PDB file of C-alpha atoms in Angstrom:
ATOM      1  CA  MET S  11      68.935 -34.837 -20.415  1.00  0.00           C
ATOM      2  CA  SER S  12      72.452 -34.786 -19.187  1.00  0.00           C
ATOM      3  CA  ALA S  13      75.494 -36.285 -20.795  1.00  0.00           C
ATOM      4  CA  TRP S  14      75.253 -39.413 -18.487  1.00  0.00           C
ATOM      5  CA  ASP S  15      71.720 -40.339 -19.393  1.00  0.00           C
ATOM      6  CA  LEU S  16      70.918 -43.091 -21.774  1.00  0.00           C
ATOM      7  CA  PRO S  17      67.995 -41.972 -24.069  1.00  0.00           C
ATOM      8  CA  VAL S  18      65.056 -44.310 -24.773  1.00  0.00           C
ATOM      9  CA  THR S  19      63.088 -41.741 -26.844  1.00  0.00           C
ATOM     10  CA  VAL S  20      64.066 -39.650 -29.842  1.00  0.00           C
ATOM     11  CA  ASP S  21      62.486 -36.313 -31.146  1.00  0.00           C
ATOM     12  CA  VAL S  22      60.587 -36.649 -34.449  1.00  0.00           C
ATOM     13  CA  ASN S  23      59.346 -33.347 -35.562  1.00  0.00           C
ATOM     14  CA  GLY S  24      58.965 -32.014 -32.104  1.00  0.00           C
ATOM     15  CA  GLN S  25      57.390 -35.188 -30.734  1.00  0.00           C
ATOM     16  CA  PRO S  26      59.095 -37.688 -28.483  1.00  0.00           C
ATOM     17  CA  PHE S  27      58.930 -41.309 -29.656  1.00  0.00           C
ATOM     18  CA  VAL S  28      60.016 -44.325 -27.840  1.00  0.00           C
ATOM     19  CA  ILE S  29      63.036 -46.119 -29.639  1.00  0.00           C
ATOM     20  CA  ARG S  30      64.071 -49.683 -29.026  1.00  0.00           C
ATOM     21  CA  SER S  31      67.472 -48.981 -27.430  1.00  0.00           C
ATOM     22  CA  ASP S  32      68.696 -52.572 -26.782  1.00  0.00           C
ATOM     23  CA  PHE S  33      71.718 -53.371 -28.888  1.00  0.00           C
ATOM     24  CA  ARG S  34      70.004 -56.300 -30.462  1.00  0.00           C
ATOM     25  CA  ALA S  35      67.219 -54.191 -31.946  1.00  0.00           C
ATOM     26  CA  VAL S  36      69.846 -51.735 -33.375  1.00  0.00           C
ATOM     27  CA  LEU S  37      71.823 -54.499 -34.928  1.00  0.00           C
ATOM     28  CA  ASP S  38      68.768 -55.984 -36.368  1.00  0.00           C
ATOM     29  CA  ALA S  39      67.853 -52.600 -37.867  1.00  0.00           C
ATOM     30  CA  LEU S  40      71.389 -52.152 -39.340  1.00  0.00           C
ATOM     31  CA  ALA S  41      71.123 -55.613 -40.776  1.00  0.00           C
ATOM     32  CA  ALA S  42      67.779 -54.574 -42.518  1.00  0.00           C
ATOM     33  CA  LEU S  43      69.570 -51.439 -43.960  1.00  0.00           C
ATOM     34  CA  SER S  44      72.178 -53.543 -45.489  1.00  0.00           C
ATOM     35  CA  ASP S  45      69.972 -56.358 -46.811  1.00  0.00           C
ATOM     36  CA  PRO S  46      70.641 -56.558 -50.589  1.00  0.00           C
ATOM     37  CA  GLU S  47      67.404 -58.430 -51.211  1.00  0.00           C
ATOM     38  CA  LEU S  48      65.317 -55.390 -50.170  1.00  0.00           C
ATOM     39  CA  THR S  49      64.793 -52.219 -52.014  1.00  0.00           C
ATOM     40  CA  GLN S  50      65.881 -49.030 -50.274  1.00  0.00           C
ATOM     41  CA  ALA S  51      62.192 -48.167 -49.390  1.00  0.00           C
ATOM     42  CA  GLU S  52      61.760 -51.636 -47.876  1.00  0.00           C
ATOM     43  CA  GLN S  53      65.005 -51.241 -45.919  1.00  0.00           C
ATOM     44  CA  LEU S  54      63.973 -47.909 -44.410  1.00  0.00           C
ATOM     45  CA  SER S  55      60.441 -49.207 -43.582  1.00  0.00           C
ATOM     46  CA  ILE S  56      61.780 -52.366 -41.819  1.00  0.00           C
ATOM     47  CA  CYS S  57      64.357 -50.344 -39.936  1.00  0.00           C
ATOM     48  CA  LEU S  58      61.660 -48.064 -38.683  1.00  0.00           C
ATOM     49  CA  GLN S  59      59.437 -50.951 -37.654  1.00  0.00           C
ATOM     50  CA  ILE S  60      62.301 -52.456 -35.750  1.00  0.00           C
ATOM     51  CA  LEU S  61      63.320 -49.401 -33.916  1.00  0.00           C
ATOM     52  CA  PHE S  62      59.930 -47.769 -33.283  1.00  0.00           C
ATOM     53  CA  PRO S  63      57.314 -49.706 -31.231  1.00  0.00           C
ATOM     54  CA  ASP S  64      54.866 -47.060 -32.422  1.00  0.00           C
ATOM     55  CA  TRP S  65      56.160 -46.889 -36.102  1.00  0.00           C
ATOM     56  CA  GLU S  66      52.612 -46.355 -37.410  1.00  0.00           C
ATOM     57  CA  GLN S  67      52.279 -43.116 -35.510  1.00  0.00           C
ATOM     58  CA  LEU S  68      55.419 -41.531 -36.942  1.00  0.00           C
ATOM     59  CA  PRO S  69      54.588 -38.185 -38.480  1.00  0.00           C
ATOM     60  CA  ASP S  70      57.466 -38.252 -41.093  1.00  0.00           C
ATOM     61  CA  ALA S  71      59.351 -41.336 -42.006  1.00  0.00           C
ATOM     62  CA  GLN S  72      62.497 -39.383 -43.255  1.00  0.00           C
ATOM     63  CA  ALA S  73      62.627 -37.359 -39.912  1.00  0.00           C
ATOM     64  CA  ALA S  74      62.224 -40.562 -37.980  1.00  0.00           C
ATOM     65  CA  PHE S  75      64.950 -42.202 -39.870  1.00  0.00           C
ATOM     66  CA  THR S  76      67.277 -39.219 -39.362  1.00  0.00           C
ATOM     67  CA  ALA S  77      66.561 -39.248 -35.676  1.00  0.00           C
ATOM     68  CA  ALA S  78      67.009 -42.951 -35.463  1.00  0.00           C
ATOM     69  CA  MET S  79      70.521 -42.695 -37.167  1.00  0.00           C
ATOM     70  CA  VAL S  80      71.547 -39.957 -34.768  1.00  0.00           C
ATOM     71  CA  PHE S  81      70.632 -42.264 -31.892  1.00  0.00           C
ATOM     72  CA  VAL S  82      72.543 -45.152 -33.581  1.00  0.00           C
ATOM     73  CA  ASN S  83      75.469 -42.632 -33.813  1.00  0.00           C
ATOM     74  CA  CYS S  84      75.272 -42.179 -30.051  1.00  0.00           C
ATOM     75  CA  GLY S  85      73.590 -38.837 -30.138  1.00  0.00           C
ATOM     76  CA  GLU S  86      76.133 -37.283 -32.621  1.00  0.00           C
ATOM     77  CA  PRO S  87      74.766 -35.686 -35.823  1.00  0.00           C
ATOM     78  CA  LEU S  88      75.578 -37.564 -38.970  1.00  0.00           C
ATOM     79  CA  PRO S  89      78.540 -36.219 -40.895  1.00  0.00           C
ATOM     80  CA  GLU S  90      77.464 -34.379 -44.169  1.00  0.00           C
ATOM     81  CA  HIS S  91      79.424 -34.874 -47.308  1.00  0.00           C
ATOM     82  CA  GLN S  92      81.876 -37.238 -45.829  1.00  0.00           C
ATOM     83  CA  LEU S  93      83.546 -39.795 -48.113  1.00  0.00           C
ATOM     84  CA  PRO S  94      82.461 -43.289 -47.322  1.00  0.00           C
ATOM     85  CA  LYS S  95      84.979 -45.265 -45.202  1.00  0.00           C
ATOM     86  CA  PRO S  96      85.792 -48.786 -45.954  1.00  0.00           C
ATOM     87  CA  ARG S  97      83.743 -51.334 -44.288  1.00  0.00           C
ATOM     88  CA  LEU S  98      85.681 -53.108 -41.637  1.00  0.00           C
ATOM     89  CA  VAL S  99      82.984 -54.717 -39.472  1.00  0.00           C
ATOM     90  CA  ASP S 100      80.144 -56.962 -40.501  1.00  0.00           C
ATOM     91  CA  TRP S 101      78.003 -57.104 -37.400  1.00  0.00           C
ATOM     92  CA  GLU S 102      76.411 -60.381 -38.212  1.00  0.00           C
ATOM     93  CA  LYS S 103      79.462 -62.237 -39.689  1.00  0.00           C
ATOM     94  CA  ASP S 104      81.682 -60.930 -36.809  1.00  0.00           C
ATOM     95  CA  ALA S 105      79.081 -61.551 -33.994  1.00  0.00           C
ATOM     96  CA  GLY S 106      81.056 -64.554 -32.757  1.00  0.00           C
ATOM     97  CA  LEU S 107      84.288 -62.407 -32.546  1.00  0.00           C
ATOM     98  CA  ILE S 108      82.685 -59.238 -31.200  1.00  0.00           C
ATOM     99  CA  ALA S 109      80.488 -60.703 -28.465  1.00  0.00           C
ATOM    100  CA  PRO S 110      83.507 -62.324 -26.505  1.00  0.00           C
ATOM    101  CA  ALA S 111      85.514 -59.217 -26.930  1.00  0.00           C
ATOM    102  CA  ILE S 112      82.635 -57.013 -25.600  1.00  0.00           C
ATOM    103  CA  ASP S 113      82.061 -59.527 -22.734  1.00  0.00           C
ATOM    104  CA  LYS S 114      85.680 -59.148 -21.752  1.00  0.00           C
ATOM    105  CA  VAL S 115      85.162 -55.226 -21.563  1.00  0.00           C
ATOM    106  CA  LEU S 116      81.836 -55.458 -19.651  1.00  0.00           C
ATOM    107  CA  GLY S 117      82.742 -58.477 -17.497  1.00  0.00           C
ATOM    108  CA  TYR S 118      79.517 -60.259 -18.382  1.00  0.00           C
ATOM    109  CA  SER S 119      77.834 -61.791 -21.363  1.00  0.00           C
ATOM    110  CA  CYS S 120      76.116 -59.270 -23.450  1.00  0.00           C
ATOM    111  CA  ARG S 121      74.195 -62.041 -25.311  1.00  0.00           C
ATOM    112  CA  ARG S 122      72.819 -63.395 -22.124  1.00  0.00           C
ATOM    113  CA  CYS S 123      71.821 -60.189 -20.429  1.00  0.00           C
ATOM    114  CA  PRO S 124      68.172 -59.210 -20.949  1.00  0.00           C
ATOM    115  CA  TYR S 125      68.861 -55.635 -21.911  1.00  0.00           C
ATOM    116  CA  LEU S 126      71.913 -53.615 -22.932  1.00  0.00           C
ATOM    117  CA  HIS S 127      71.441 -50.070 -24.090  1.00  0.00           C
ATOM    118  CA  TRP S 128      73.010 -49.503 -27.599  1.00  0.00           C
ATOM    119  CA  TRP S 129      75.305 -46.654 -26.330  1.00  0.00           C
ATOM    120  CA  GLU S 130      76.726 -48.927 -23.560  1.00  0.00           C
ATOM    121  CA  PHE S 131      77.279 -51.665 -26.131  1.00  0.00           C
ATOM    122  CA  ILE S 132      79.064 -49.287 -28.484  1.00  0.00           C
ATOM    123  CA  GLY S 133      81.113 -47.909 -25.537  1.00  0.00           C
ATOM    124  CA  ALA S 134      82.183 -51.419 -24.810  1.00  0.00           C
ATOM    125  CA  PHE S 135      82.927 -51.989 -28.426  1.00  0.00           C
ATOM    126  CA  HIS S 136      85.214 -49.001 -28.448  1.00  0.00           C
ATOM    127  CA  GLY S 137      86.934 -50.313 -25.479  1.00  0.00           C
ATOM    128  CA  ILE S 138      88.012 -53.675 -27.134  1.00  0.00           C
ATOM    129  CA  GLY S 139      91.761 -54.049 -26.827  1.00  0.00           C
ATOM    130  CA  ARG S 140      94.014 -56.516 -28.389  1.00  0.00           C
ATOM    131  CA  GLY S 141      92.645 -59.921 -29.352  1.00  0.00           C
ATOM    132  CA  LEU S 142      91.315 -61.850 -32.257  1.00  0.00           C
ATOM    133  CA  PHE S 143      88.718 -59.347 -33.322  1.00  0.00           C
ATOM    134  CA  SER S 144      91.061 -56.338 -33.297  1.00  0.00           C
ATOM    135  CA  GLU S 145      93.638 -58.447 -35.331  1.00  0.00           C
ATOM    136  CA  VAL S 146      90.943 -59.319 -37.937  1.00  0.00           C
ATOM    137  CA  VAL S 147      89.899 -55.580 -38.191  1.00  0.00           C
ATOM    138  CA  ASN S 148      93.435 -54.443 -38.322  1.00  0.00           C
ATOM    139  CA  ILE S 149      94.153 -56.705 -41.312  1.00  0.00           C
ATOM    140  CA  ARG S 150      90.998 -55.524 -43.044  1.00  0.00           C
ATOM    141  CA  ALA S 151      92.021 -51.935 -42.459  1.00  0.00           C
ATOM    142  CA  LYS S 152      95.471 -52.409 -43.839  1.00  0.00           C
ATOM    143  CA  ARG S 153      94.081 -54.202 -46.871  1.00  0.00           C
ATOM    144  CA  ALA S 154      91.555 -51.561 -47.536  1.00  0.00           C
ATOM    145  CA  LYS S 155      94.316 -48.780 -47.396  1.00  0.00           C
ATOM    146  CA  GLY S 156      96.668 -50.917 -49.527  1.00  0.00           C
ATOM    147  CA  LYS S 157      99.238 -51.197 -46.778  1.00  0.00           C
ATOM    148  CA  ARG S 158     101.612 -54.043 -46.555  1.00  0.00           C
ATOM    149  CA  LEU S 159     101.048 -56.571 -43.874  1.00  0.00           C
ATOM    150  CA  GLU S 160     103.736 -57.594 -41.461  1.00  0.00           C
ATOM    151  CA  LYS S 161     105.008 -61.193 -41.751  1.00  0.00           C
ATOM    152  CA  HIS S 162     102.997 -62.376 -38.783  1.00  0.00           C
ATOM    153  CA  GLU S 163      99.923 -60.688 -40.101  1.00  0.00           C
ATOM    154  CA  GLN S 164     100.371 -62.378 -43.598  1.00  0.00           C
ATOM    155  CA  GLU S 165     100.631 -65.722 -41.853  1.00  0.00           C
ATOM    156  CA  PHE S 166      97.501 -64.969 -39.717  1.00  0.00           C
ATOM    157  CA  ALA S 167      95.638 -63.852 -42.864  1.00  0.00           C
ATOM    158  CA  ARG S 168      96.614 -67.057 -44.747  1.00  0.00           C
ATOM    159  CA  GLU S 169      95.358 -69.261 -41.799  1.00  0.00           C
ATOM    160  CA  ASN S 170      92.218 -67.178 -41.235  1.00  0.00           C
ATOM    161  CA  GLU S 171      91.065 -65.888 -44.611  1.00  0.00           C
ATOM    162  CA  GLU S 172      87.403 -66.848 -43.846  1.00  0.00           C
ATOM    163  CA  LEU S 173      87.372 -64.675 -40.704  1.00  0.00           C
ATOM    164  CA  ILE S 174      89.047 -61.706 -42.483  1.00  0.00           C
ATOM    165  CA  ARG S 175      87.090 -61.661 -45.811  1.00  0.00           C
ATOM    166  CA  LEU S 176      84.006 -59.623 -45.806  1.00  0.00           C
ATOM    167  CA  SER S 177      81.411 -60.629 -48.352  1.00  0.00           C
ATOM    168  CA  SER S 178      80.360 -57.924 -50.722  1.00  0.00           C
ATOM    169  CA  ALA S 179      76.742 -57.321 -50.583  1.00  0.00           C
ATOM    170  CA  ARG S 180      74.931 -57.628 -53.920  1.00  0.00           C
ATOM    171  CA  SER S 181      72.256 -55.054 -54.809  1.00  0.00           C
ATOM    172  CA  ALA S 182      68.820 -56.545 -55.568  1.00  0.00           C
ATOM    173  CA  GLU S 183      69.405 -55.677 -59.210  1.00  0.00           C
ATOM    174  CA  GLU S 184      72.822 -57.568 -59.260  1.00  0.00           C
ATOM    175  CA  GLN S 185      71.229 -60.511 -57.555  1.00  0.00           C
ATOM    176  CA  ALA S 186      68.268 -60.563 -60.043  1.00  0.00           C
ATOM    177  CA  GLU S 187      70.792 -60.439 -63.036  1.00  0.00           C
ATOM    178  CA  LYS S 188      72.893 -63.238 -61.448  1.00  0.00           C
ATOM    179  CA  ASP S 189      69.657 -65.282 -60.972  1.00  0.00           C
ATOM    180  CA  ARG S 190      68.582 -64.549 -64.674  1.00  0.00           C
ATOM    181  CA  LEU S 191      72.015 -65.587 -65.947  1.00  0.00           C
ATOM    182  CA  LEU S 192      71.919 -68.872 -63.932  1.00  0.00           C
ATOM    183  CA  ALA S 193      68.487 -69.670 -65.185  1.00  0.00           C
ATOM    184  CA  GLU S 194      69.546 -69.217 -68.779  1.00  0.00           C
ATOM    185  CA  LEU S 195      72.530 -71.599 -68.150  1.00  0.00           C
ATOM    186  CA  ASP S 196      70.268 -74.130 -66.451  1.00  0.00           C
ATOM    187  CA  GLY S 197      67.574 -73.788 -69.239  1.00  0.00           C
TER     188      GLY S 197
END
């Protein structure tokens, strides 16, 4: 495969498996992986079911997951022992900001097209220039690093706090504890 090819299969233990390469499938899989209501095993299982049409034939779930994540990372191996970076994008919450910015880069509607390979989608994502989405991410990044916002950024942040604020996903255990406490209060 050349550097210009867009893969539609991944190698799992020496066997090629078709992977759903449309950006919508990958975004669905990423949403499953961050769903706080699912256990880690459920997240992995749902991710594999979304990305692999023949998921029941996979010889090794962990190897398949690793291959899928390399695909999601546009063919690059996943960095080992890297400190986690602050989350700056929520694919679902930010969809209304991301899609128009990507449309501008592509010159057509990504949501209306029947198929857009994940790597092309990510290429367009990286090509997003100045605009509402980049302003939101810039403010998130500055806040995450403890940097001071410029006066115009402070004003924008005050007026658009709902756009800028990322919800902190609760773990299933945290949600269960919250539900238990609420039940005690109601009881």
